[in-house]
XYZ file of C-alpha atoms in Angstrom:
234
model
C 1.374 15.456 18.679
C 4.393 13.139 18.866
C 3.995 10.883 15.838
C 7.170 10.061 13.937
C 7.167 10.335 10.133
C 9.883 8.810 7.968
C 10.302 11.047 4.902
C 11.971 9.287 1.959
C 12.596 11.742 -0.890
C 15.761 12.298 -2.957
C 14.808 15.706 -4.380
C 16.439 18.102 -1.907
C 14.060 20.990 -2.604
C 10.910 18.894 -2.131
C 12.464 17.131 0.853
C 13.242 20.392 2.627
C 9.798 21.851 1.887
C 7.921 18.794 3.198
C 10.247 18.395 6.184
C 9.793 21.976 7.372
C 6.030 21.883 6.874
C 5.545 18.650 8.809
C 7.686 19.965 11.652
C 5.491 23.076 11.817
C 2.474 20.752 12.021
C 3.996 19.176 15.144
C 5.375 15.922 13.751
C 8.848 14.573 14.416
C 10.401 13.866 11.031
C 13.363 11.637 10.232
C 14.899 11.940 6.778
C 16.170 9.495 4.179
C 17.332 10.272 0.647
C 17.625 6.724 -0.715
C 16.319 3.213 -0.114
C 19.218 1.897 1.951
C 19.012 4.852 4.311
C 15.232 4.435 4.602
C 15.435 0.752 5.576
C 18.189 1.462 8.106
C 16.240 4.281 9.772
C 13.043 2.232 9.829
C 14.886 -0.555 11.650
C 16.293 1.862 14.231
C 13.285 4.092 14.910
C 9.655 3.566 15.916
C 7.931 5.048 12.876
C 4.208 5.916 12.772
C 3.960 6.767 9.057
C 6.165 6.743 5.952
C 6.079 9.311 3.140
C 7.807 7.527 0.271
C 8.898 8.764 -3.146
C 8.550 6.002 -5.751
C 11.612 6.979 -7.810
C 14.774 6.769 -5.701
C 18.467 6.120 -6.326
C 19.797 2.612 -5.539
C 16.329 1.062 -5.045
C 12.778 2.035 -5.992
C 9.841 2.679 -3.727
C 8.140 -0.620 -4.557
C 11.151 -2.592 -3.302
C 11.237 -0.564 -0.096
C 7.514 -1.155 0.497
C 7.925 -4.895 0.043
C 10.751 -5.032 2.587
C 8.836 -2.960 5.131
C 5.624 -4.951 4.647
C 7.497 -8.126 5.559
C 7.611 -6.902 9.144
C 5.203 -4.000 9.626
C 1.742 -2.611 8.814
C 2.879 0.999 9.290
C 0.885 3.393 7.038
C 2.760 4.208 3.807
C 1.875 7.170 1.577
C 3.615 7.124 -1.790
C 4.584 10.265 -3.698
C 5.281 10.233 -7.423
C 5.274 12.425 -10.509
C 3.978 9.395 -12.410
C 0.264 10.012 -12.403
C -1.076 7.088 -14.435
C -3.574 4.647 -12.978
C -1.067 1.848 -13.584
C 1.476 3.461 -11.284
C -1.168 4.123 -8.657
C -2.444 0.555 -8.821
C 1.057 -0.876 -8.637
C 1.906 1.173 -5.596
C -1.324 0.488 -3.772
C -1.234 -3.181 -4.695
C 2.185 -3.617 -3.147
C 1.267 -2.189 0.228
C 0.752 1.569 0.088
C -2.168 3.072 1.987
C -2.565 6.193 -0.127
C -1.124 8.007 -3.136
C -0.088 11.649 -3.560
C 0.590 12.770 -7.120
C 3.314 15.337 -7.741
C 3.079 18.259 -7.794
C 0.932 18.401 -4.659
C -0.130 21.094 -2.243
C 1.121 20.980 1.327
C -2.486 21.295 2.497
C -3.500 18.156 0.582
C -0.443 16.275 1.822
C -1.141 17.232 5.438
C -4.777 16.161 5.129
C -3.747 12.755 3.770
C -1.095 12.293 6.458
C -3.564 13.185 9.210
C -6.229 10.887 7.742
C -3.823 7.944 7.452
C -2.647 8.341 11.037
C -6.222 8.696 12.263
C -7.283 5.507 10.458
C -4.293 3.642 11.845
C -4.977 4.770 15.413
C -8.689 3.976 15.174
C -7.960 0.496 13.844
C -5.432 -0.281 16.588
C -7.727 1.027 19.348
C -10.730 -0.787 17.911
C -9.049 -4.162 17.933
C -7.116 -3.883 21.190
C -10.207 -3.861 23.415
C -11.620 -7.204 22.342
C -11.001 -10.397 24.275
C -11.496 -13.122 21.675
C -10.372 -11.817 18.323
C -10.143 -14.767 16.005
C -12.257 -15.309 12.904
C -12.390 -18.644 11.099
C -13.660 -18.892 7.534
C -13.207 -22.336 5.988
C -9.446 -22.975 6.279
C -8.552 -19.344 7.030
C -7.803 -18.185 10.570
C -7.728 -14.411 11.072
C -6.175 -13.189 14.320
C -7.285 -9.609 14.963
C -4.974 -9.191 17.959
C -1.753 -9.970 16.124
C -2.908 -8.835 12.634
C -1.982 -12.214 11.183
C -3.738 -14.615 8.820
C -3.140 -18.348 8.571
C -4.257 -20.850 5.963
C -3.815 -24.492 6.911
C -1.460 -23.328 9.697
C 0.783 -21.397 7.270
C 0.990 -17.629 7.692
C -0.130 -15.425 4.796
C 1.503 -11.994 4.655
C -0.987 -9.207 3.962
C -0.699 -5.440 3.762
C -2.591 -3.324 6.277
C -5.455 -2.596 3.905
C -5.664 -6.190 2.658
C -5.932 -7.375 6.256
C -8.634 -4.834 7.086
C -10.709 -5.738 4.026
C -10.421 -9.456 4.755
C -11.286 -9.104 8.442
C -14.264 -6.842 7.666
C -15.735 -9.298 5.159
C -14.993 -12.296 7.387
C -16.677 -10.662 10.376
C -19.891 -10.361 8.314
C -20.130 -13.594 6.295
C -22.596 -13.539 3.384
C -23.190 -9.791 3.802
C -22.653 -7.861 0.570
C -20.540 -4.708 0.841
C -20.570 -2.159 -1.957
C -17.218 -0.749 -3.049
C -18.224 2.529 -1.464
C -18.952 0.848 1.870
C -15.624 -0.994 1.804
C -13.736 2.198 1.040
C -15.467 4.231 3.747
C -15.128 1.512 6.406
C -11.504 0.599 5.669
C -10.062 3.926 4.514
C -12.335 5.962 6.816
C -12.762 8.520 4.061
C -15.393 9.721 1.611
C -15.849 7.542 -1.482
C -16.004 9.426 -4.782
C -16.580 6.503 -7.137
C -12.963 5.569 -7.975
C -13.169 1.762 -8.096
C -9.495 1.253 -8.944
C -8.206 1.227 -5.367
C -10.750 -1.382 -4.223
C -10.283 -3.537 -7.334
C -6.502 -3.657 -6.909
C -6.701 -4.594 -3.230
C -9.292 -7.341 -3.826
C -7.219 -8.773 -6.678
C -4.047 -8.787 -4.566
C -5.913 -10.288 -1.621
C -7.332 -13.099 -3.730
C -3.888 -13.854 -5.159
C -2.691 -14.525 -1.617
C -5.570 -16.477 -0.074
C -6.924 -18.496 -2.994
C -5.447 -21.881 -3.948
C -5.828 -20.981 -7.611
C -6.578 -17.279 -8.235
C -7.354 -17.978 -11.912
C -10.438 -20.039 -11.003
C -13.689 -18.717 -9.479
C -12.860 -17.487 -5.953
C -13.633 -19.625 -2.922
C -13.685 -16.874 -0.315
C -14.407 -13.363 -1.606
C -17.224 -13.469 -4.130
C -17.956 -10.689 -6.606
C -21.567 -9.537 -6.733
C -21.576 -7.934 -10.161
C -22.700 -4.326 -10.213
C -22.811 -4.176 -6.411
C -19.649 -5.233 -4.587
C -18.204 -8.181 -2.662
C -19.030 -10.646 0.082
C -17.300 -13.383 2.061
C -19.353 -16.424 1.162
C -20.048 -18.984 3.847
C -22.468 -21.661 2.702
C -25.034 -22.705 5.265
């Protein structure tokens, strides 16, 4: 195992505990205690996953995620003592791949880290073997090789999960996916009925691809009581 994890946590006790545990699990860990240090290390190192505390000195975790998402789809797991659904939705909506509420067990944290890395590796391997990897839905062009989306020749910046949801729906136009199916296909994990994660990602995705998100959506249609589909009229 040679994956590199960037650990961003200002609490020295938690930082040391997580650092030592991840090293025992075989990961190479680089440490940051504030936002400026995290951005600098991310620019210097090839990072496979980021463990990010939401509450940091000098800049908060949301700001760090936004900066990183401008240039990378690296998996980001946020850690926070704030356990409300609002905080979870905010973090996930701005580009996090998973959420770990404090206090957490090292076993749970390790399982989430392993799952996030596994999903990331599977997604990269699954898309790198195809020859022609472009999907066109109306005025959207989705390039699966470069993980980029264009609308009328202008690039739209998406998070990793937003891109995966969009490409999955676009690859199966008019097929309805339940929220459980979306979660299991994109997150590669068991769905336990928590709709919040899917709802937040769909809302954020629509805000980026729709001309007017306040009007009925053009691309991703809601099938009430069931799920979503990418509508392509015949």
